mmCIF file of C-alpha atoms and ligand atoms in Angstrom:
data_model
loop_
_atom_site.group_PDB
_atom_site.id
_atom_site.type_symbol
_atom_site.label_atom_id
_atom_site.label_comp_id
_atom_site.label_asym_id
_atom_site.label_seq_id
_atom_site.Cartn_x
_atom_site.Cartn_y
_atom_site.Cartn_z
ATOM 1 C CA MET N 30 121.988 109.057 119.154
ATOM 2 C CA ILE N 31 120.165 106.519 116.273
ATOM 3 C CA PRO N 32 121.380 107.961 112.780
ATOM 4 C CA THR N 33 117.593 108.055 111.232
ATOM 5 C CA LEU N 34 119.048 110.857 108.770
ATOM 6 C CA ALA N 35 121.740 113.014 108.555
ATOM 7 C CA TRP N 36 122.755 116.168 106.191
ATOM 8 C CA THR N 37 125.772 116.148 104.672
ATOM 9 C CA PRO N 38 127.377 118.341 101.652
ATOM 10 C CA GLU N 39 127.091 115.274 99.240
ATOM 11 C CA GLY N 40 123.337 114.656 100.143
ATOM 12 C CA VAL N 41 120.986 113.202 102.621
ATOM 13 C CA ARG N 42 122.252 109.976 103.937
ATOM 14 C CA PHE N 43 119.551 107.663 106.249
ATOM 15 C CA ILE N 44 120.354 104.435 108.082
ATOM 16 C CA ASP N 45 118.681 101.439 105.602
ATOM 17 C CA GLN N 46 115.205 100.634 108.041
ATOM 18 C CA THR N 47 115.024 97.972 105.458
ATOM 19 C CA LYS N 48 118.905 96.210 106.604
ATOM 20 C CA LEU N 49 118.042 96.534 110.322
ATOM 21 C CA PRO N 50 118.697 95.014 112.800
ATOM 22 C CA LEU N 51 121.353 92.312 111.614
ATOM 23 C CA GLU N 52 123.105 94.736 108.943
ATOM 24 C CA GLU N 53 123.793 98.690 109.845
ATOM 25 C CA SER N 54 124.209 99.931 106.839
ATOM 26 C CA PHE N 55 123.650 103.837 105.351
ATOM 27 C CA VAL N 56 121.935 104.559 102.220
ATOM 28 C CA LEU N 57 123.101 108.331 100.215
ATOM 29 C CA ALA N 58 120.379 110.430 98.793
ATOM 30 C CA THR N 59 121.781 112.759 96.237
ATOM 31 C CA THR N 60 119.345 114.276 94.487
ATOM 32 C CA TYR N 61 115.002 114.726 95.705
ATOM 33 C CA GLU N 62 114.310 111.450 93.403
ATOM 34 C CA GLN N 63 116.181 109.240 95.699
ATOM 35 C CA VAL N 64 114.817 110.683 98.796
ATOM 36 C CA ALA N 65 111.285 109.728 97.233
ATOM 37 C CA GLU N 66 112.751 106.377 96.261
ATOM 38 C CA VAL N 67 114.295 105.769 99.347
ATOM 39 C CA ILE N 68 110.533 107.172 101.101
ATOM 40 C CA VAL N 69 109.222 104.290 98.888
ATOM 41 C CA THR N 70 111.013 101.847 99.256
ATOM 42 C CA MET N 71 110.799 101.898 103.404
ATOM 43 C CA VAL N 72 114.764 102.589 103.914
ATOM 44 C CA VAL N 73 113.017 105.500 106.145
ATOM 45 C CA ARG N 74 109.522 104.945 107.169
ATOM 46 C CA GLY N 75 107.888 106.817 110.181
ATOM 47 C CA ALA N 76 105.512 110.012 109.971
ATOM 48 C CA PRO N 77 107.827 112.652 111.125
ATOM 49 C CA ALA N 78 111.463 111.488 109.750
ATOM 50 C CA ILE N 79 108.958 111.281 105.901
ATOM 51 C CA GLY N 80 108.256 114.631 106.248
ATOM 52 C CA VAL N 81 112.016 115.589 107.344
ATOM 53 C CA SER N 82 112.982 113.783 104.636
ATOM 54 C CA ALA N 83 111.287 115.276 101.994
ATOM 55 C CA ALA N 84 111.979 118.719 103.300
ATOM 56 C CA TYR N 85 115.282 117.972 102.951
ATOM 57 C CA GLY N 86 114.487 116.028 99.475
ATOM 58 C CA ILE N 87 113.483 119.663 98.181
ATOM 59 C CA ALA N 88 116.425 121.100 99.795
ATOM 60 C CA LEU N 89 118.280 118.870 96.989
ATOM 61 C CA GLY N 90 116.083 119.744 94.274
ATOM 62 C CA ALA N 91 116.808 123.230 95.020
ATOM 63 C CA LEU N 92 120.456 123.267 95.408
ATOM 64 C CA ARG N 93 121.195 120.522 92.280
ATOM 65 C CA THR N 94 118.688 122.715 89.974
ATOM 66 C CA THR N 95 120.179 124.923 86.850
ATOM 67 C CA ALA N 96 117.435 126.967 86.549
ATOM 68 C CA PRO N 97 119.252 130.553 85.955
ATOM 69 C CA THR N 98 116.910 132.765 88.571
ATOM 70 C CA THR N 99 114.079 131.684 91.274
ATOM 71 C CA SER N 100 111.464 132.891 88.984
ATOM 72 C CA LEU N 101 112.088 130.612 86.270
ATOM 73 C CA PHE N 102 113.189 127.684 89.160
ATOM 74 C CA ALA N 103 109.049 127.645 90.156
ATOM 75 C CA ALA N 104 107.737 125.515 87.679
ATOM 76 C CA GLU N 105 110.171 122.946 88.566
ATOM 77 C CA PHE N 106 109.813 123.025 92.240
ATOM 78 C CA ASP N 107 106.879 122.404 91.781
ATOM 79 C CA LEU N 108 107.865 119.493 90.189
ATOM 80 C CA ILE N 109 109.783 118.117 93.249
ATOM 81 C CA CYS N 110 106.843 118.784 95.678
ATOM 82 C CA THR N 111 104.584 116.928 93.597
ATOM 83 C CA ARG N 112 107.048 114.048 93.444
ATOM 84 C CA LEU N 113 107.986 114.013 97.022
ATOM 85 C CA ALA N 114 104.572 114.173 97.615
ATOM 86 C CA SER N 115 103.042 111.632 95.174
ATOM 87 C CA THR N 116 105.588 108.657 97.626
ATOM 88 C CA ARG N 117 103.338 107.629 100.780
ATOM 89 C CA PRO N 118 99.225 108.465 100.985
ATOM 90 C CA THR N 119 99.030 108.354 105.042
ATOM 91 C CA ALA N 120 101.105 110.035 106.986
ATOM 92 C CA VAL N 121 99.610 114.192 107.052
ATOM 93 C CA ASN N 122 103.260 114.639 108.199
ATOM 94 C CA LEU N 123 104.994 114.299 104.491
ATOM 95 C CA PHE N 124 102.260 117.164 103.397
ATOM 96 C CA TRP N 125 102.791 119.282 106.545
ATOM 97 C CA ALA N 126 106.634 119.642 105.536
ATOM 98 C CA ILE N 127 106.081 120.006 101.635
ATOM 99 C CA ASP N 128 103.137 122.939 102.678
ATOM 100 C CA ARG N 129 105.262 124.618 104.956
ATOM 101 C CA MET N 130 108.347 124.237 102.106
ATOM 102 C CA LYS N 131 105.481 125.923 99.603
ATOM 103 C CA CYS N 132 104.399 128.002 101.616
ATOM 104 C CA LEU N 133 108.266 129.875 102.182
ATOM 105 C CA PHE N 134 108.727 129.895 98.788
ATOM 106 C CA ASP N 135 105.936 131.967 97.606
ATOM 107 C CA GLU N 136 107.218 134.733 100.676
ATOM 108 C CA LEU N 137 110.143 134.393 99.050
ATOM 109 C CA LEU N 138 108.829 134.254 95.385
ATOM 110 C CA ALA N 139 107.210 137.652 96.190
ATOM 111 C CA GLU N 140 110.047 138.947 97.677
ATOM 112 C CA SER N 141 112.249 138.191 94.640
ATOM 113 C CA ALA N 142 114.752 137.028 96.718
ATOM 114 C CA THR N 143 117.577 135.497 94.039
ATOM 115 C CA LEU N 144 118.031 131.450 93.845
ATOM 116 C CA ASP N 145 120.811 131.945 96.053
ATOM 117 C CA LYS N 146 119.408 133.091 99.073
ATOM 118 C CA VAL N 147 116.017 130.503 97.710
ATOM 119 C CA LYS N 148 118.431 127.537 98.332
ATOM 120 C CA GLU N 149 119.804 129.250 101.714
ATOM 121 C CA ARG N 150 116.541 129.785 102.673
ATOM 122 C CA ILE N 151 115.281 125.925 102.008
ATOM 123 C CA LEU N 152 118.012 124.534 103.609
ATOM 124 C CA ALA N 153 117.565 126.133 106.783
ATOM 125 C CA GLU N 154 113.837 125.352 106.893
ATOM 126 C CA ALA N 155 115.105 121.684 106.827
ATOM 127 C CA HIS N 156 117.791 122.223 109.057
ATOM 128 C CA ALA N 157 114.743 124.008 111.140
ATOM 129 C CA MET N 158 112.562 120.956 110.530
ATOM 130 C CA TYR N 159 115.063 118.450 111.735
ATOM 131 C CA GLU N 160 115.594 119.967 114.970
ATOM 132 C CA GLU N 161 112.016 120.793 115.576
ATOM 133 C CA ASP N 162 111.002 117.038 115.598
ATOM 134 C CA ILE N 163 113.406 116.249 117.866
ATOM 135 C CA ALA N 164 112.967 119.183 120.483
ATOM 136 C CA ASN N 165 108.370 117.905 120.536
ATOM 137 C CA CYS N 166 109.703 114.273 120.981
ATOM 138 C CA ARG N 167 111.428 115.177 123.970
ATOM 139 C CA THR N 168 108.448 117.370 124.932
ATOM 140 C CA LEU N 169 105.629 115.481 124.600
ATOM 141 C CA GLY N 170 108.199 112.519 125.292
ATOM 142 C CA ALA N 171 108.402 114.354 129.376
ATOM 143 C CA PHE N 172 104.425 114.319 128.892
ATOM 144 C CA GLY N 173 103.730 111.403 128.019
ATOM 145 C CA GLY N 174 106.405 109.739 130.946
ATOM 146 C CA GLU N 175 104.165 111.422 133.735
ATOM 147 C CA LEU N 176 101.391 108.841 132.487
ATOM 148 C CA LEU N 177 103.214 106.134 132.716
ATOM 149 C CA PRO N 178 103.329 104.060 135.798
ATOM 150 C CA ALA N 179 105.916 103.955 138.154
ATOM 151 C CA GLU N 180 106.388 100.077 137.398
ATOM 152 C CA GLY N 181 105.186 97.698 134.833
ATOM 153 C CA GLY N 182 104.461 96.330 131.105
ATOM 154 C CA VAL N 183 103.872 98.775 128.124
ATOM 155 C CA LEU N 184 102.956 97.242 124.947
ATOM 156 C CA THR N 185 103.904 99.386 121.670
ATOM 157 C CA HIS N 186 103.130 98.362 118.323
ATOM 158 C CA CYS N 187 105.496 99.449 115.305
ATOM 159 C CA ASN N 188 108.261 101.667 115.537
ATOM 160 C CA ALA N 189 107.369 105.184 116.605
ATOM 161 C CA GLY N 190 110.835 105.464 118.217
ATOM 162 C CA ALA N 191 114.316 107.490 117.020
ATOM 163 C CA LEU N 192 114.173 105.528 113.157
ATOM 164 C CA ALA N 193 110.503 107.332 112.607
ATOM 165 C CA THR N 194 111.840 110.580 114.236
ATOM 166 C CA CYS N 195 115.169 112.757 113.426
ATOM 167 C CA GLY N 196 115.492 111.220 117.102
ATOM 168 C CA TYR N 197 113.967 110.700 120.828
ATOM 169 C CA GLY N 198 111.224 109.202 118.767
ATOM 170 C CA THR N 199 107.125 109.823 119.900
ATOM 171 C CA ALA N 200 105.478 106.542 121.392
ATOM 172 C CA LEU N 201 109.064 105.805 122.293
ATOM 173 C CA GLY N 202 110.399 108.868 123.136
ATOM 174 C CA VAL N 203 107.324 108.944 125.868
ATOM 175 C CA ILE N 204 108.952 104.933 127.004
ATOM 176 C CA ARG N 205 112.570 106.425 126.975
ATOM 177 C CA ALA N 206 111.639 109.453 128.973
ATOM 178 C CA ALA N 207 109.547 107.133 131.320
ATOM 179 C CA VAL N 208 112.895 106.109 132.325
ATOM 180 C CA GLU N 209 114.486 109.005 132.764
ATOM 181 C CA GLN N 210 112.035 109.861 135.436
ATOM 182 C CA GLY N 211 113.530 107.015 137.319
ATOM 183 C CA LYS N 212 110.140 104.271 136.236
ATOM 184 C CA HIS N 213 110.490 100.725 136.296
ATOM 185 C CA ILE N 214 109.218 99.934 132.233
ATOM 186 C CA GLN N 215 109.246 96.593 130.470
ATOM 187 C CA VAL N 216 108.443 97.698 127.275
ATOM 188 C CA PHE N 217 106.382 94.699 124.824
ATOM 189 C CA ALA N 218 107.546 94.799 121.131
ATOM 190 C CA ASP N 219 104.640 93.989 118.403
ATOM 191 C CA GLU N 220 106.351 92.336 116.140
ATOM 192 C CA THR N 221 104.328 94.235 114.174
ATOM 193 C CA ARG N 222 103.203 91.466 110.518
ATOM 194 C CA PRO N 223 104.381 92.107 107.805
ATOM 195 C CA PHE N 224 107.460 94.677 107.744
ATOM 196 C CA LEU N 225 108.315 93.804 111.139
ATOM 197 C CA GLN N 226 108.422 97.271 112.621
ATOM 198 C CA GLY N 227 108.367 96.267 115.898
ATOM 199 C CA ALA N 228 110.802 92.625 116.083
ATOM 200 C CA ARG N 229 113.404 94.606 113.909
ATOM 201 C CA LEU N 230 113.382 98.003 114.818
ATOM 202 C CA THR N 231 111.618 98.813 118.535
ATOM 203 C CA ALA N 232 113.512 95.994 119.632
ATOM 204 C CA TRP N 233 117.100 97.226 117.838
ATOM 205 C CA GLU N 234 116.896 100.672 119.341
ATOM 206 C CA LEU N 235 115.314 99.678 122.221
ATOM 207 C CA MET N 236 118.396 97.564 123.343
ATOM 208 C CA ALA N 237 120.417 99.995 122.568
ATOM 209 C CA ASP N 238 119.447 102.072 125.008
ATOM 210 C CA HIS N 239 119.104 99.176 127.631
ATOM 211 C CA ILE N 240 115.467 99.627 127.779
ATOM 212 C CA PRO N 241 114.052 95.873 129.125
ATOM 213 C CA THR N 242 112.455 94.768 125.705
ATOM 214 C CA THR N 243 110.331 91.618 124.942
ATOM 215 C CA VAL N 244 108.972 91.050 121.521
ATOM 216 C CA ILE N 245 105.974 89.478 121.109
ATOM 217 C CA CYS N 246 103.755 88.203 117.907
ATOM 218 C CA ASP N 247 101.395 90.635 117.006
ATOM 219 C CA ASN N 248 98.543 87.665 118.202
ATOM 220 C CA MET N 249 99.484 87.188 121.524
ATOM 221 C CA ALA N 250 98.356 90.891 123.013
ATOM 222 C CA ALA N 251 94.926 89.626 124.027
ATOM 223 C CA SER N 252 96.155 87.132 125.974
ATOM 224 C CA LEU N 253 99.465 89.109 128.015
ATOM 225 C CA MET N 254 96.956 91.616 129.190
ATOM 226 C CA ARG N 255 94.725 89.300 130.192
ATOM 227 C CA ALA N 256 97.771 87.339 132.225
ATOM 228 C CA GLY N 257 98.507 91.362 133.748
ATOM 229 C CA ARG N 258 101.292 91.878 131.953
ATOM 230 C CA ILE N 259 100.358 95.062 130.135
ATOM 231 C CA GLN N 260 99.648 98.172 131.962
ATOM 232 C CA ALA N 261 99.605 100.344 129.206
ATOM 233 C CA VAL N 262 99.631 101.222 125.870
ATOM 234 C CA VAL N 263 101.001 103.499 123.889
ATOM 235 C CA VAL N 264 101.654 104.166 119.860
ATOM 236 C CA GLY N 265 102.687 106.445 117.209
ATOM 237 C CA ALA N 266 100.378 107.892 114.849
ATOM 238 C CA ASP N 267 100.462 108.915 110.583
ATOM 239 C CA ARG N 268 97.435 111.419 111.121
ATOM 240 C CA ILE N 269 94.941 111.895 113.794
ATOM 241 C CA ALA N 270 91.302 113.666 112.308
ATOM 242 C CA ALA N 271 89.889 116.861 113.589
ATOM 243 C CA ASN N 272 87.610 114.678 115.337
ATOM 244 C CA GLY N 273 90.338 112.020 116.882
ATOM 245 C CA ASP N 274 90.138 109.241 115.219
ATOM 246 C CA THR N 275 94.167 107.656 114.797
ATOM 247 C CA ALA N 276 95.729 106.799 111.962
ATOM 248 C CA ASN N 277 98.694 104.434 112.322
ATOM 249 C CA LYS N 278 100.127 101.208 111.003
ATOM 250 C CA ILE N 279 97.791 98.001 110.635
ATOM 251 C CA GLY N 280 96.887 96.852 113.527
ATOM 252 C CA THR N 281 96.744 99.213 116.556
ATOM 253 C CA TYR N 282 93.276 99.083 116.045
ATOM 254 C CA ASN N 283 92.986 95.812 116.853
ATOM 255 C CA VAL N 284 95.634 96.429 120.138
ATOM 256 C CA ALA N 285 93.204 99.563 121.069
ATOM 257 C CA ILE N 286 90.194 97.341 121.366
ATOM 258 C CA LEU N 287 91.942 95.221 123.342
ATOM 259 C CA ALA N 288 92.764 97.623 125.559
ATOM 260 C CA LYS N 289 89.764 98.713 126.029
ATOM 261 C CA GLU N 290 88.451 94.971 126.869
ATOM 262 C CA HIS N 291 90.894 94.766 129.448
ATOM 263 C CA GLY N 292 90.209 98.107 130.994
ATOM 264 C CA ILE N 293 94.366 99.369 130.330
ATOM 265 C CA PRO N 294 94.604 102.869 129.440
ATOM 266 C CA PHE N 295 95.483 103.425 125.543
ATOM 267 C CA TYR N 296 97.866 106.737 124.414
ATOM 268 C CA VAL N 297 98.680 108.525 121.579
ATOM 269 C CA ALA N 298 102.181 110.374 120.884
ATOM 270 C CA ALA N 299 102.550 112.685 118.169
ATOM 271 C CA PRO N 300 103.682 115.854 117.333
ATOM 272 C CA TRP N 301 101.215 118.264 116.277
ATOM 273 C CA SER N 302 102.194 118.113 112.351
ATOM 274 C CA THR N 303 101.011 114.815 112.749
ATOM 275 C CA ILE N 304 96.779 116.528 113.357
ATOM 276 C CA ASP N 305 95.206 117.181 110.281
ATOM 277 C CA LEU N 306 92.626 119.453 111.590
ATOM 278 C CA ALA N 307 91.374 119.587 107.625
ATOM 279 C CA THR N 308 90.779 116.148 107.628
ATOM 280 C CA GLU N 309 87.403 115.784 109.565
ATOM 281 C CA THR N 310 87.236 111.841 110.649
ATOM 282 C CA GLY N 311 89.108 108.793 110.143
ATOM 283 C CA ASP N 312 86.902 108.256 107.162
ATOM 284 C CA ALA N 313 88.274 110.389 105.410
ATOM 285 C CA ILE N 314 91.994 109.580 105.803
ATOM 286 C CA PRO N 315 93.476 107.511 103.200
ATOM 287 C CA ILE N 316 94.990 104.342 103.856
ATOM 288 C CA GLU N 317 98.116 102.874 101.810
ATOM 289 C CA GLU N 318 98.243 99.868 100.292
ATOM 290 C CA ARG N 319 101.022 97.984 99.514
ATOM 291 C CA SER N 320 102.946 94.954 97.530
ATOM 292 C CA PRO N 321 101.105 91.906 98.153
ATOM 293 C CA LEU N 322 105.168 90.550 98.253
ATOM 294 C CA GLU N 323 104.960 92.057 101.290
ATOM 295 C CA VAL N 324 102.717 89.807 102.905
ATOM 296 C CA THR N 325 103.460 86.503 100.341
ATOM 297 C CA HIS N 326 107.694 86.518 101.055
ATOM 298 C CA HIS N 327 109.285 87.174 103.765
ATOM 299 C CA GLY N 328 113.416 87.420 103.573
ATOM 300 C CA GLY N 329 113.250 86.328 99.921
ATOM 301 C CA LYS N 330 111.357 83.544 101.086
ATOM 302 C CA GLN N 331 108.067 82.830 99.252
ATOM 303 C CA LEU N 332 105.728 81.609 101.976
ATOM 304 C CA THR N 333 101.800 81.175 100.977
ATOM 305 C CA PRO N 334 100.638 79.023 97.799
ATOM 306 C CA ASN N 335 101.115 80.848 94.366
ATOM 307 C CA GLY N 336 98.108 82.846 93.215
ATOM 308 C CA VAL N 337 96.212 82.960 96.919
ATOM 309 C CA GLY N 338 94.571 86.106 97.124
ATOM 310 C CA ILE N 339 96.328 88.963 99.249
ATOM 311 C CA CYS N 340 95.503 91.975 100.792
ATOM 312 C CA ASN N 341 98.367 94.886 102.199
ATOM 313 C CA PRO N 342 96.675 97.825 103.563
ATOM 314 C CA ALA N 343 99.662 99.538 105.263
ATOM 315 C CA PHE N 344 97.673 101.580 108.345
ATOM 316 C CA ASP N 345 94.036 101.362 110.326
ATOM 317 C CA VAL N 346 92.144 104.027 111.860
ATOM 318 C CA THR N 347 91.356 103.971 115.328
ATOM 319 C CA PRO N 348 88.016 105.867 115.880
ATOM 320 C CA ALA N 349 88.510 108.304 118.990
ATOM 321 C CA LYS N 350 86.633 106.438 121.600
ATOM 322 C CA TYR N 351 89.347 104.030 122.101
ATOM 323 C CA VAL N 352 92.083 106.961 122.827
ATOM 324 C CA THR N 353 92.411 107.663 126.837
ATOM 325 C CA ALA N 354 95.100 110.290 125.752
ATOM 326 C CA ILE N 355 96.671 112.361 122.974
ATOM 327 C CA ILE N 356 100.121 113.260 123.823
ATOM 328 C CA THR N 357 101.836 116.232 121.794
ATOM 329 C CA GLU N 358 104.421 119.209 122.119
ATOM 330 C CA ARG N 359 101.400 121.134 123.311
ATOM 331 C CA GLY N 360 100.006 119.081 126.223
ATOM 332 C CA VAL N 361 98.406 115.688 126.897
ATOM 333 C CA LEU N 362 94.820 116.349 125.221
ATOM 334 C CA ARG N 363 91.617 114.423 126.324
ATOM 335 C CA ALA N 364 88.023 113.647 124.863
ATOM 336 C CA PRO N 365 86.025 115.423 123.652
ATOM 337 C CA TYR N 366 88.692 115.411 121.088
ATOM 338 C CA THR N 367 86.498 117.926 118.640
ATOM 339 C CA GLU N 368 86.760 120.387 121.001
ATOM 340 C CA SER N 369 90.193 119.562 122.377
ATOM 341 C CA LEU N 370 92.315 119.431 119.007
ATOM 342 C CA LYS N 371 90.187 122.691 118.341
ATOM 343 C CA GLN N 372 91.337 124.660 121.829
ATOM 344 C CA MET N 373 94.680 123.434 121.994
ATOM 345 C CA GLU N 374 94.715 124.889 118.060
ATOM 346 C CA LEU N 375 93.492 128.232 118.825
ATOM 347 C CA VAL N 376 95.686 128.898 122.249
ATOM 348 C CA ALA N 377 98.861 127.742 120.004
ATOM 349 C CA THR N 378 98.258 130.276 117.297
HETATM 350 O O1 LIG X 20 104.908 102.109 107.359
HETATM 351 P P1 LIG X 20 105.975 103.151 108.443
HETATM 352 O O2 LIG X 20 106.909 101.828 109.124
HETATM 353 O O3 LIG X 20 105.548 104.341 107.964
HETATM 354 O O4 LIG X 20 104.771 103.314 109.536
HETATM 355 C C1 LIG X 20 104.545 103.774 111.124
HETATM 356 C C2 LIG X 20 103.822 103.859 111.802
HETATM 357 O O5 LIG X 20 103.056 103.533 112.009
HETATM 358 C C3 LIG X 20 104.320 105.142 113.170
HETATM 359 O O6 LIG X 20 103.733 104.551 114.126
HETATM 360 C C4 LIG X 20 104.267 105.949 112.898
HETATM 361 O O7 LIG X 20 104.549 106.612 111.501
HETATM 362 C C5 LIG X 20 104.747 107.048 114.020
HETATM 363 S S1 LIG X 20 106.060 106.973 113.765
HETATM 364 C C6 LIG X 20 106.624 108.669 115.276
#
């Protein structure tokens, strides 16, 4: 299994995604501050992986505290949560994981749990989130695999794979499941400028699984669609609003429009922790603006003239009207999403 992140007796071990595919090296975070840093610098990235990383960061914060009692730890617990919440604004899984830990901590405070108990329960909750994430990816993967053609080209954007989750992946989970179901899938991976998650990460992990993969530059998708080489698009998500509008890696919206123009289904695969029913539409989703250096430089080499204006939004929002279906571990949802998402939430709770 691809070792995206793992709990060890010393701390959380992350495969360094900034170095892949040329170097397989690891970063050990032994404090919550280091986990926050690892998220900011994108050593770990991808919505579900960020959420579980934050959960382990909180566990590290609890385990390392010098506070003598649970009530004296409470203020530090808030600080830890605030720091981790400040790392990346778009993927709602981060806030979902932190809120889940806050609810647990409130329960433990209410029952006057000892600090040892708090440490044990917080770590157990992080482990549970890790295991649930893999199980959810497998379940949604199996649902989504059924939607892909028996044979054909499937385009994906960014990396919504094992590296973006605790294992198996969301969009790539759908592709893995389709292959396990005996389908013959040729993956086209958008390179995904500027951070190159497609060229570096999707290509690396699909090759490790011997799934036929071709990397294309982001501006090649239209031409391949017109040539009949792409039968479906499947992408992940960082946040899905209550009306189905979907934030995902910058460039996803372009692909969705192209898919619609060419009559190709455009699927979004995500665990329920990515769905944000409190955010009505995509317009209210905060979009992270990252450093201009990601655009001006590559591999330490400057690409653009000094002083040129640079824009680097890390995500865009695909309006729900372009989304053929949202694939979750609870099932496959279809438009109108305001109704189907609300209905699915009611059924599950
Ligand atoms: O900036 P990143 O690499 O964290 O962005 C990742 C994506 O946009 C993924 O498609 C999304 O998080 C889904 S991951 C299962």
